[in-house]
Short mmCIF file of C-alpha atoms and ligand atoms in Angstrom, two decimals:
data_model
loop_
_atom_site.label_atom_id
_atom_site.label_comp_id
_atom_site.label_asym_id
_atom_site.label_seq_id
_atom_site.Cartn_x
_atom_site.Cartn_y
_atom_site.Cartn_z
CA MET A 646 -3.02 17.84 -13.86
CA THR A 647 -5.94 15.12 -12.85
CA GLU A 648 -7.53 15.29 -9.60
CA ILE A 649 -7.77 11.24 -8.08
CA LEU A 650 -9.04 12.44 -4.61
CA ARG A 651 -10.45 15.18 -2.83
CA ALA A 652 -11.73 16.16 1.13
CA ASN A 653 -14.07 18.10 2.15
CA ASN A 654 -14.93 19.40 5.55
CA LEU A 655 -13.35 16.40 6.70
CA GLU A 656 -14.16 15.71 10.35
CA PHE A 657 -13.09 13.13 12.84
CA GLU A 658 -14.59 12.85 16.81
CA VAL A 659 -13.68 10.42 19.07
CA LEU A 660 -16.06 9.69 22.40
CA GLY A 661 -16.92 14.05 21.46
CA ARG A 662 -13.27 14.87 20.80
CA LYS A 663 -12.62 16.49 17.25
CA ILE A 664 -9.45 15.02 16.07
CA LEU A 665 -9.50 16.23 12.88
CA SER A 666 -11.09 19.20 10.89
CA ILE A 667 -9.95 19.68 7.66
CA GLN A 668 -11.56 21.68 5.31
CA GLU A 669 -10.24 21.02 1.64
CA MET A 670 -7.60 18.71 0.99
CA ALA A 671 -6.73 17.52 -2.86
CA LEU A 672 -4.53 15.16 -4.54
CA GLU A 673 -3.08 15.13 -7.90
CA LYS A 674 -2.25 11.95 -9.98
CA GLY A 675 1.85 11.12 -9.71
CA GLN A 676 2.94 13.27 -7.06
CA VAL A 677 4.51 11.93 -3.91
CA TYR A 678 2.52 13.97 -0.82
CA GLY A 679 3.73 14.67 2.65
CA ILE A 680 1.96 14.78 5.84
CA MET A 681 4.07 15.98 8.41
CA GLY A 682 3.02 16.70 11.99
CA PRO A 683 4.02 16.38 15.69
CA ASN A 684 2.86 13.36 17.66
CA GLY A 685 -1.05 13.25 18.12
CA ALA A 686 -1.45 15.33 15.56
CA GLY A 687 -4.01 13.47 13.19
CA LYS A 688 -1.82 12.32 10.67
CA SER A 689 -2.84 8.21 11.58
CA THR A 690 -5.85 9.06 11.44
CA LEU A 691 -6.05 11.27 8.21
CA LEU A 692 -4.38 8.45 6.40
CA LYS A 693 -7.21 5.69 7.68
CA LEU A 694 -9.95 8.20 6.19
CA LEU A 695 -8.04 9.14 2.91
CA SER A 696 -7.69 5.46 2.49
CA PHE A 697 -10.96 4.53 3.18
CA LEU A 698 -10.30 2.40 6.03
CA ASP A 699 -12.48 4.11 8.40
CA SER A 700 -15.42 6.72 8.13
CA PRO A 701 -15.20 10.48 9.37
CA THR A 702 -17.80 11.61 11.43
CA SER A 703 -18.58 14.07 8.65
CA GLY A 704 -17.45 15.37 5.19
CA ASN A 705 -16.75 14.01 1.87
CA LEU A 706 -14.21 12.27 0.20
CA PHE A 707 -14.37 12.01 -3.38
CA PHE A 708 -12.13 9.43 -5.87
CA HIS A 709 -11.61 10.56 -9.42
CA GLU A 710 -14.35 12.92 -8.84
CA GLU A 711 -17.03 9.89 -7.23
CA LYS A 712 -18.33 10.57 -3.44
CA VAL A 713 -16.76 7.24 -2.08
CA SER A 714 -16.69 6.23 1.51
CA ALA A 715 -15.44 3.21 3.54
CA LYS A 716 -18.66 2.11 3.20
CA THR A 717 -19.56 2.38 -0.20
CA ILE A 718 -16.13 1.95 -2.09
CA THR A 719 -16.33 -0.76 -4.88
CA LEU A 720 -13.69 -3.41 -5.07
CA GLU A 721 -12.61 -2.07 -7.63
CA GLN A 722 -11.80 1.31 -6.43
CA ARG A 723 -10.57 -0.36 -3.12
CA ARG A 724 -8.19 -2.05 -5.39
CA LYS A 725 -6.59 1.21 -7.00
CA ILE A 726 -5.54 2.22 -3.35
CA ALA A 727 -2.63 0.44 -1.48
CA VAL A 728 -1.78 0.82 2.71
CA ALA A 729 1.50 0.18 3.92
CA LEU A 730 1.62 0.65 7.86
CA GLN A 731 4.79 1.00 9.92
CA GLN A 732 4.17 -2.22 11.92
CA SER A 733 4.54 -3.97 8.30
CA LEU A 734 2.48 -7.31 9.51
CA LEU A 735 3.70 -9.49 7.50
CA LEU A 736 2.09 -13.12 7.31
CA ASP A 737 3.76 -16.30 8.58
CA THR A 738 5.65 -17.47 5.37
CA THR A 739 7.99 -16.39 3.08
CA VAL A 740 9.23 -13.55 1.46
CA PHE A 741 8.47 -14.62 -1.67
CA GLN A 742 4.82 -15.63 -0.74
CA ASN A 743 4.34 -12.14 1.36
CA ILE A 744 4.71 -10.27 -2.15
CA ALA A 745 2.55 -12.71 -4.25
CA VAL A 746 -0.46 -13.00 -1.88
CA GLY A 747 -2.47 -10.20 -3.16
CA LEU A 748 -1.95 -11.18 -6.83
CA LYS A 749 -2.99 -14.75 -5.63
CA ILE A 750 -6.40 -13.19 -4.33
CA ARG A 751 -6.67 -11.68 -7.44
CA LYS A 752 -6.18 -14.57 -9.02
CA LEU A 753 -3.71 -14.16 -11.48
CA PRO A 754 -2.19 -16.86 -13.65
CA ARG A 755 0.59 -18.42 -11.45
CA LYS A 756 2.97 -18.13 -14.31
CA GLU A 757 2.78 -14.31 -14.18
CA ILE A 758 2.75 -13.95 -10.20
CA LYS A 759 6.14 -15.59 -10.41
CA GLU A 760 6.99 -13.15 -12.71
CA LYS A 761 5.74 -10.47 -11.30
CA VAL A 762 6.98 -11.33 -7.76
CA ASN A 763 10.44 -11.49 -9.30
CA GLU A 764 10.51 -8.42 -10.86
CA TRP A 765 9.51 -6.64 -7.82
CA LEU A 766 11.98 -8.38 -5.74
CA LYS A 767 14.99 -7.14 -8.20
CA LYS A 768 13.46 -3.63 -7.80
CA PHE A 769 13.77 -3.60 -4.01
CA ASN A 770 17.22 -5.44 -4.08
CA ILE A 771 15.68 -8.59 -2.02
CA THR A 772 16.12 -11.17 -4.55
CA HIS A 773 18.30 -13.13 -2.53
CA LEU A 774 15.89 -13.09 0.64
CA ALA A 775 13.16 -14.57 -1.32
CA ASP A 776 12.83 -18.10 0.26
CA LYS A 777 13.52 -16.37 3.94
CA HIS A 778 11.24 -16.95 6.41
CA VAL A 779 9.81 -12.72 7.09
CA TYR A 780 10.64 -13.31 10.38
CA LYS A 781 14.34 -13.69 9.82
CA LEU A 782 14.48 -10.75 8.45
CA SER A 783 15.80 -7.42 9.71
CA GLY A 784 13.79 -4.17 10.31
CA GLY A 785 15.15 -2.82 7.12
CA GLU A 786 14.47 -6.15 4.93
CA ALA A 787 10.89 -6.26 6.53
CA GLN A 788 10.29 -2.93 5.44
CA ARG A 789 10.90 -3.69 1.61
CA VAL A 790 9.11 -6.51 1.68
CA ASN A 791 6.19 -4.76 3.23
CA LEU A 792 6.95 -1.81 0.34
CA ALA A 793 7.25 -4.45 -2.88
CA ARG A 794 3.87 -6.10 -1.48
CA ALA A 795 2.10 -2.96 -2.02
CA MET A 796 3.68 -1.94 -5.38
CA ILE A 797 3.13 -5.37 -6.57
CA LEU A 798 -0.56 -4.55 -6.47
CA GLU A 799 0.07 -1.43 -8.56
CA PRO A 800 -2.04 1.12 -6.87
CA GLU A 801 -2.99 4.55 -8.55
CA LEU A 802 -2.60 5.59 -4.90
CA LEU A 803 -0.02 4.17 -2.39
CA CYS A 804 -0.93 4.87 1.26
CA LEU A 805 2.24 5.11 3.90
CA ASP A 806 1.96 5.31 7.37
CA GLU A 807 5.55 5.95 8.73
CA PRO A 808 7.27 2.81 6.80
CA PHE A 809 11.15 4.16 7.34
CA SER A 810 10.81 5.06 11.22
CA ALA A 811 12.12 2.12 12.73
CA LEU A 812 14.97 1.99 10.74
CA ASP A 813 18.65 3.29 11.13
CA PHE A 814 19.77 6.02 9.61
CA PRO A 815 21.74 4.20 6.92
CA THR A 816 19.17 1.51 6.20
CA LYS A 817 16.06 4.28 6.06
CA ILE A 818 18.80 6.42 3.66
CA ARG A 819 19.39 3.35 1.38
CA LEU A 820 15.35 2.58 0.91
CA ILE A 821 14.62 5.80 0.25
CA ASP A 822 16.73 6.41 -2.14
CA ASP A 823 15.92 2.46 -3.94
CA PHE A 824 12.21 3.56 -2.74
CA LYS A 825 12.46 7.23 -5.14
CA SER A 826 13.81 6.04 -8.11
CA ILE A 827 11.06 2.78 -7.96
CA LEU A 828 8.34 5.76 -7.50
CA ALA A 829 9.63 7.95 -9.96
CA SER A 830 9.72 4.89 -13.06
CA ALA A 831 5.90 3.83 -11.92
CA GLY A 832 4.39 7.13 -11.25
CA THR A 833 2.14 6.26 -8.38
CA THR A 834 0.55 8.88 -6.33
CA VAL A 835 2.04 8.45 -2.86
CA LEU A 836 0.36 9.72 0.44
CA PHE A 837 3.36 9.74 2.96
CA VAL A 838 3.10 10.06 6.52
CA SER A 839 6.14 11.12 8.50
CA HIS A 840 7.11 13.30 11.42
CA ASP A 841 10.72 13.52 9.78
CA LEU A 842 11.47 16.34 7.72
CA LEU A 843 14.24 14.50 6.59
CA GLU A 844 12.44 11.53 5.01
CA VAL A 845 9.88 14.12 3.44
CA LYS A 846 12.02 16.13 2.08
CA SER A 847 14.10 13.54 0.32
CA LEU A 848 10.63 12.14 -0.70
CA THR A 849 8.07 14.35 -1.30
CA ASP A 850 7.05 16.88 -4.00
CA GLU A 851 4.21 18.40 -1.85
CA LEU A 852 3.88 18.69 2.07
CA PHE A 853 0.57 18.91 4.26
CA ILE A 854 1.93 20.13 7.65
CA LEU A 855 -0.85 19.00 9.97
CA MET A 856 -1.00 19.87 13.85
CA ASP A 857 -3.92 19.84 16.18
CA GLY A 858 -6.05 17.96 13.76
CA LYS A 859 -5.91 21.00 11.40
CA LEU A 860 -4.10 21.64 8.20
CA MET A 861 -1.59 24.55 8.77
CA GLN A 862 0.33 25.08 5.89
CA GLN A 863 0.10 23.23 2.22
CA GLY A 864 2.53 23.66 -1.19
CA PRO A 865 5.71 22.66 -2.68
CA THR A 866 7.85 20.97 0.13
CA GLU A 867 11.04 22.66 -0.70
CA HIS A 868 8.61 25.82 -0.74
CA ILE A 869 7.12 25.17 2.52
CA ILE A 870 10.52 23.61 4.46
CA GLU A 871 12.09 27.73 3.56
CA ASN A 872 9.06 29.41 4.42
CA PRO A 873 7.13 28.56 6.77
CA ASN A 874 4.31 30.52 8.10
CA GLU A 875 3.32 31.72 11.77
CA CYS A 876 1.48 28.30 12.52
CA THR A 877 4.54 26.10 11.14
CA ARG A 878 7.58 28.11 11.91
CA SER A 879 8.53 26.90 14.93
CA PHE A 880 7.65 23.14 14.22
CA ILE A 881 9.98 23.08 10.98
CA ASN A 882 12.42 25.49 12.10
CA GLU A 883 13.21 22.83 15.48
CA TRP A 884 13.29 20.08 12.55
CA LYS A 885 15.70 21.96 9.97
CA SER A 886 17.95 22.83 12.95
CA TYR A 887 18.59 18.79 13.53
CA LEU A 888 18.96 18.42 9.91
CA THR A 889 21.84 21.03 9.74
CA ILE A 890 23.78 19.72 12.72
N1 ATP B 2115 -9.89 5.52 18.27
C1 ATP B 2115 -9.09 6.54 19.11
N2 ATP B 2115 -10.09 6.65 20.23
C2 ATP B 2115 -9.62 7.89 20.94
N3 ATP B 2115 -8.10 8.86 20.47
C3 ATP B 2115 -7.90 7.92 19.58
C4 ATP B 2115 -8.01 7.12 18.46
N4 ATP B 2115 -7.58 7.32 17.48
C5 ATP B 2115 -7.10 8.30 17.32
N5 ATP B 2115 -6.86 8.64 18.86
C6 ATP B 2115 -6.33 10.41 19.57
O1 ATP B 2115 -6.25 11.19 17.58
C7 ATP B 2115 -5.42 12.52 18.07
C8 ATP B 2115 -4.07 11.59 16.70
O2 ATP B 2115 -4.11 10.23 16.51
P1 ATP B 2115 -3.08 9.87 15.52
O3 ATP B 2115 -2.83 8.55 15.95
O4 ATP B 2115 -3.57 10.13 14.11
O5 ATP B 2115 -1.89 10.73 15.34
P2 ATP B 2115 -0.37 10.84 14.77
O6 ATP B 2115 -0.36 12.24 14.40
O7 ATP B 2115 -0.57 9.64 13.99
O8 ATP B 2115 0.47 10.68 15.75
P3 ATP B 2115 1.99 9.71 15.75
O9 ATP B 2115 2.92 10.71 15.02
O10 ATP B 2115 2.19 9.35 17.64
O11 ATP B 2115 1.56 8.70 15.00
C9 ATP B 2115 -4.23 11.78 19.43
O12 ATP B 2115 -4.55 12.73 20.71
C10 ATP B 2115 -4.93 10.35 19.50
O13 ATP B 2115 -4.89 10.11 20.75
MG1 MG B 2116 0.65 7.85 13.65
#
């Protein structure tokens, strides 16, 4: 297994308050990782640090064993990491143009951009929406565009912050199913923040449980769900009780 990202003694403080304290965390290539925890646990903060959008107060991050920070990251390294957030922040234009924008910035030839956009429209089942303005999309459609826009960059690491949380249940299940098969064929390493055990269970191989800024448990998702520890038991069991309703 190839390790692509490692965090050591990561701490993040805001106004003297310690929000995050992670001793060690490592991501291996091709795995789908979940970060799950209650509201305010520090999930989004951790995702921003691990995707080099923000800098920790102290501690180190290693990308392919090379020490990197939000300040020292090279363009080449930055291009290997894509981030998609909860609010999809799409540009004021068509679906096609939104998905094409990253490749345009990378100055790919027009023909190649067109081919790739068409390929990703197809993978996410949104070919029929290509010329539609993004402001006229439903939440589920917009989230498909958001994910296609990230995946077209063929990132090594895809960081997602609650991309499905605003979607109704059937829409969410359909998108997760499609996304799962897309990920399986792309082999992308994914770091997926969610507070929803159903999403985490269906999408992730490995899980980190974050509570109060600390990693309380980590391991294979199924194992954690079946064997929560002292710290995570009440949180996981509460979720499990909702899933069996
Ligand atoms: N820039 C900031 N200034 C002040 N407090 C912050 C800042 N960023 C995060 N926090 C605080 O840090 C804690 C963790 O926030 P974070 O957004 O990472 O949690 P989360 O697990 O993503 O929560 P949610 O499930 O609600 O999205 C919260 O108490 C939040 O209020
Ligand atoms: Mg959050």
